[in-house]
Amino acid sequence: MDFGYLKNKRLLLVDDEQEILNMVISILNEEGFFNLASAKNVREALALADSFRPELAILDVMLPDGDGFSLMEQLRQKAEYPVLFLTARGEDEDKFKGFGLGADDYIVKPFLPKELIFRIMAILRRSYKGENPLVKLAGSEIDFGRAEVIRQGEAIPLTAKEYDILTALYRNAERIVTIDSLCEAAWGENPFGYENSLMAHIRRIREKIEVNPSKPVSLVTVKGLGYRLITGGR
Amino acid sequence: MKSIPRLIKRFVGVMLLSSVLLLILNVSLFVLYTREQMPNAHPWKMAEKVAKGLRRDASGYRLPDTLAGQLRQSNVWAVFLDNETMEVVWQTDNLPETVPMSYSASDIAGLTRRYIDGYPTFTGESEDGLAVLGYPKDSFWKHMWPSWDYRLISQLPKTGLSVLAVNAALIFLIYVIANSRLLKAVKPIAAGIQALPAREAVHIREAGLLSELAISINKTSDILQTQSRQLRKKEYARTNWIAGVSHDIRTPLSMVMGYAGQLKEDAGLSPAGRKKADVIVRQSQRMRDLINDLNLASKLEYNMQPLHRRNENLVAIVRQAAADFINMDIEARYPLEWNTSEDLTMCPVKADRDLLKRAVSNLIQNCMNHNQKGCTIFVCVAAESRTCTVSVEDDGIGVSDEQITRLSHSSHYMVCDENQGEQRHGLGLLIVRQIAAVHGGSVVMEKSPRGGFSVKLILPMRE
């Protein structure tokens, strides 16, 4: 699956440590992100925001002339785009505050390059999903834009619940998504008692996406824990 | 306070006991003392005996020798008055000269009730006359007016009992007044002493019977309050210090980890070089985990970790921790087996979701850390009537009994106040224990029947 279009997004990096900026830029460059701009404080970041028009901001929380939380609010007054915090503040309280204010993710330093890339890609996929609605699977394709599965040239529509479940699986493609998270994605918070409904929906999704629904290869069960969506791109 | 009624009972008991003892003591002292004295009616009886004992023969009256001997021994004189002549018809040899030899009726009445020339006199009558015994001067004190109102005697038992009751009531009243004052003074002091171990601030009015005690208790409370404030301050300082250090280390460490992570994937590097970079990555990850653990452990230890306890499903939390682990274990060296019964979909607990997930992750991580060559990890959630148990086991190298004892009993260096060699390292299990404790649960460590190590995290089920 080609995510290349996501790597052309404009990323704004704000951190008061030049060394960290250099490293993050080097990690991003290596992964193919070249539309980058960096700032060392709130003032520079706000000035850059007007000319650079970022599509994702990666912010430190503690900055010499302010804090990342209020910077996020100021940036979002100009334009709405996802924000990822990258900070040495590991306290849960800070995380809750960040998420409470509408951050899309919160990474505590130190971090692995892979982890950073994975989270950035996840945010971008989530925020700019409309631009690539087609996901290739072993025996079919999912068109999220039209809520359809295309198998052997035939378009099969997805129900709303099936769409929600597949979206949750796709956002965490290749990873186990627990039964509870899937129920929450489909039925909202406190989704107790929907396990059997979920199984029924999974069965129907398999009938749509799998070549042989009794031997699934794209939507696999992890016994007792949840399900995993294997996309054809990898 | 429970001890006050007990105190009152004790006081009443002591009072009753002391009254009874006093009574017994007095009675026995009186008995002991009077035993040494001549019996009360003795001279009267003696006079009676003498009157009956006098025999009249041709030469006049004669007293038997035994009686005469007794009189002589007690130094008693005696006369016998004839009924008709009212004159002395018999006398002992030791009769003082001052004793008259003839008597009128009023004389007789007088000597019966009083004395003759200071000699206490006692009378005993016979058919023919009257025997008069004169005891030595100052040997008896005669009290000869005993006459009482008849009602007094007839109602004596009732009166006596009433008097006794009034006495008892009075004593009780005195006791109650005296003790209630004491109790009133003791009560705030007792309350203060009870409040001290609860670390409450105590201030008692420093007046009254026990004001000195009150002052001491107030002082003690002040000292305790100051001490706990200082202790809290120190704990804050320590926790803040650890938090600060871990924050400051994170930035340089992220550079080490970030660049090493890049080098590890760098195709231009030799396989040996990439392997070295991988070691740096893994060690910096260890360092990161250590910093996070240290921070969390110190906060949990000093109750500075904010708790967000909500109604949660334990199965979902453990499932997420297991899924996260599998998602991270890219090389699949540590297969995880989910052993929870399929029927158990809900296990209600009131818990901080993130902390519980952290505890379970720590247990899984622990299996990994101690089995470098890989092992299978078994995760299971079970519900009993009132508790939920999360067990994490492995089939790895396992532990010896001594190790389990040591893990269960010796304290971690972070919470150890002695400089002993027995301290434990490895924060993972300490944190699990602390998290269990803040949720009112417990941790059991044992050998797994699968050959490895087994840890059970037992939590109370939500009502």
PDB file of C-alpha atoms in Angstrom, chain A residues 17 19-20 22-23 26-27 30 62 88-93 96 108-115 175-176 178-181 192 195 222-225 228, chain B residues 243 247 250-251 253-255 257-259 261-262 265 281 285 288 295 299 305-306 308 313 315-316 319-320 322-323 326-327 330 336 338 342 345-346 354:
ATOM      1  CA  GLU A  17      16.958  21.693  21.886  1.00  0.00           C
ATOM      2  CA  GLU A  19      20.130  18.542  18.883  1.00  0.00           C
ATOM      3  CA  ILE A  20      16.678  17.012  19.206  1.00  0.00           C
ATOM      4  CA  ASN A  22      18.444  17.748  14.169  1.00  0.00           C
ATOM      5  CA  MET A  23      17.775  14.175  15.171  1.00  0.00           C
ATOM      6  CA  SER A  26      17.272  13.182  10.283  1.00  0.00           C
ATOM      7  CA  ILE A  27      14.822  10.431  11.285  1.00  0.00           C
ATOM      8  CA  GLU A  30      15.383   8.965   6.283  1.00  0.00           C
ATOM      9  CA  MET A  62       8.370  23.068  27.757  1.00  0.00           C
ATOM     10  CA  ALA A  88      10.355  14.769  28.323  1.00  0.00           C
ATOM     11  CA  ARG A  89       7.394  15.290  30.667  1.00  0.00           C
ATOM     12  CA  GLY A  90       6.332  11.740  31.378  1.00  0.00           C
ATOM     13  CA  GLU A  91       3.689  12.391  34.000  1.00  0.00           C
ATOM     14  CA  ASP A  92       0.251  10.989  33.359  1.00  0.00           C
ATOM     15  CA  GLU A  93      -1.207  14.332  34.342  1.00  0.00           C
ATOM     16  CA  PHE A  96      -4.138  13.751  30.181  1.00  0.00           C
ATOM     17  CA  VAL A 108       7.428  10.694  25.964  1.00  0.00           C
ATOM     18  CA  LYS A 109      11.166  10.989  25.331  1.00  0.00           C
ATOM     19  CA  PRO A 110      13.190   8.935  24.784  1.00  0.00           C
ATOM     20  CA  PHE A 111      11.594   7.229  21.822  1.00  0.00           C
ATOM     21  CA  LEU A 112      12.614   4.871  19.054  1.00  0.00           C
ATOM     22  CA  PRO A 113      12.698   6.268  15.500  1.00  0.00           C
ATOM     23  CA  LYS A 114      10.292   3.526  14.422  1.00  0.00           C
ATOM     24  CA  GLU A 115       7.837   4.455  17.136  1.00  0.00           C
ATOM     25  CA  ARG A 175      -1.335  -5.127  15.057  1.00  0.00           C
ATOM     26  CA  ILE A 176      -3.709  -6.872  17.377  1.00  0.00           C
ATOM     27  CA  THR A 178      -8.514  -6.187  21.229  1.00  0.00           C
ATOM     28  CA  ILE A 179     -12.122  -7.335  21.260  1.00  0.00           C
ATOM     29  CA  ASP A 180     -12.875  -4.524  23.699  1.00  0.00           C
ATOM     30  CA  SER A 181     -11.390  -1.812  21.476  1.00  0.00           C
ATOM     31  CA  PHE A 192     -20.078  -4.641  27.481  1.00  0.00           C
ATOM     32  CA  GLU A 195     -18.770  -9.811  22.057  1.00  0.00           C
ATOM     33  CA  VAL A 222      -5.777 -13.860  17.841  1.00  0.00           C
ATOM     34  CA  LYS A 223      -7.401 -16.308  20.189  1.00  0.00           C
ATOM     35  CA  GLY A 224      -8.978 -14.704  23.200  1.00  0.00           C
ATOM     36  CA  LEU A 225      -7.402 -11.316  22.555  1.00  0.00           C
ATOM     37  CA  ARG A 228      -5.474  -8.400  13.243  1.00  0.00           C
TER      38      ARG A 228
ATOM     39  CA  ALA B 243      10.953  13.270  38.852  1.00  0.00           C
ATOM     40  CA  HIS B 247      12.954  14.449  33.186  1.00  0.00           C
ATOM     41  CA  ARG B 250      15.088  11.890  28.981  1.00  0.00           C
ATOM     42  CA  THR B 251      16.345  14.501  26.482  1.00  0.00           C
ATOM     43  CA  LEU B 253      18.719   9.665  26.273  1.00  0.00           C
ATOM     44  CA  SER B 254      16.353  10.303  23.401  1.00  0.00           C
ATOM     45  CA  MET B 255      19.344  11.380  21.323  1.00  0.00           C
ATOM     46  CA  MET B 257      18.218   6.075  21.454  1.00  0.00           C
ATOM     47  CA  GLY B 258      17.160   7.947  18.347  1.00  0.00           C
ATOM     48  CA  TYR B 259      20.520   7.854  16.596  1.00  0.00           C
ATOM     49  CA  GLY B 261      17.821   3.334  16.335  1.00  0.00           C
ATOM     50  CA  GLN B 262      18.724   4.917  13.010  1.00  0.00           C
ATOM     51  CA  GLU B 265      18.518   0.211  10.428  1.00  0.00           C
ATOM     52  CA  VAL B 281      19.062   0.762  21.527  1.00  0.00           C
ATOM     53  CA  GLN B 285      15.339   1.280  26.347  1.00  0.00           C
ATOM     54  CA  ARG B 288      14.191   4.547  29.897  1.00  0.00           C
ATOM     55  CA  ASN B 295       9.616   7.689  39.063  1.00  0.00           C
ATOM     56  CA  LYS B 299       5.322   8.358  43.641  1.00  0.00           C
ATOM     57  CA  GLN B 305       0.656   9.215  42.239  1.00  0.00           C
ATOM     58  CA  PRO B 306      -2.756  10.612  41.328  1.00  0.00           C
ATOM     59  CA  HIS B 308      -8.048   7.768  38.628  1.00  0.00           C
ATOM     60  CA  ASN B 313     -13.473  -4.406  33.056  1.00  0.00           C
ATOM     61  CA  VAL B 315     -10.487  -8.643  31.305  1.00  0.00           C
ATOM     62  CA  ALA B 316     -10.342  -5.749  28.814  1.00  0.00           C
ATOM     63  CA  ARG B 319      -6.307  -8.168  27.133  1.00  0.00           C
ATOM     64  CA  GLN B 320      -4.988  -4.755  26.026  1.00  0.00           C
ATOM     65  CA  ALA B 322      -1.312  -8.729  26.291  1.00  0.00           C
ATOM     66  CA  ALA B 323      -2.127  -7.359  22.816  1.00  0.00           C
ATOM     67  CA  ILE B 326       2.413  -9.162  21.190  1.00  0.00           C
ATOM     68  CA  ASN B 327       2.337  -6.068  18.971  1.00  0.00           C
ATOM     69  CA  ILE B 330       8.334  -8.377  16.652  1.00  0.00           C
ATOM     70  CA  LEU B 336       1.897 -15.307  24.637  1.00  0.00           C
ATOM     71  CA  TRP B 338      -4.227 -16.236  26.476  1.00  0.00           C
ATOM     72  CA  GLU B 342     -14.086 -17.678  26.986  1.00  0.00           C
ATOM     73  CA  THR B 345     -16.008 -11.547  29.378  1.00  0.00           C
ATOM     74  CA  MET B 346     -16.577  -9.183  32.288  1.00  0.00           C
ATOM     75  CA  ASP B 354      -3.353   2.832  33.225  1.00  0.00           C
TER      76      ASP B 354
END
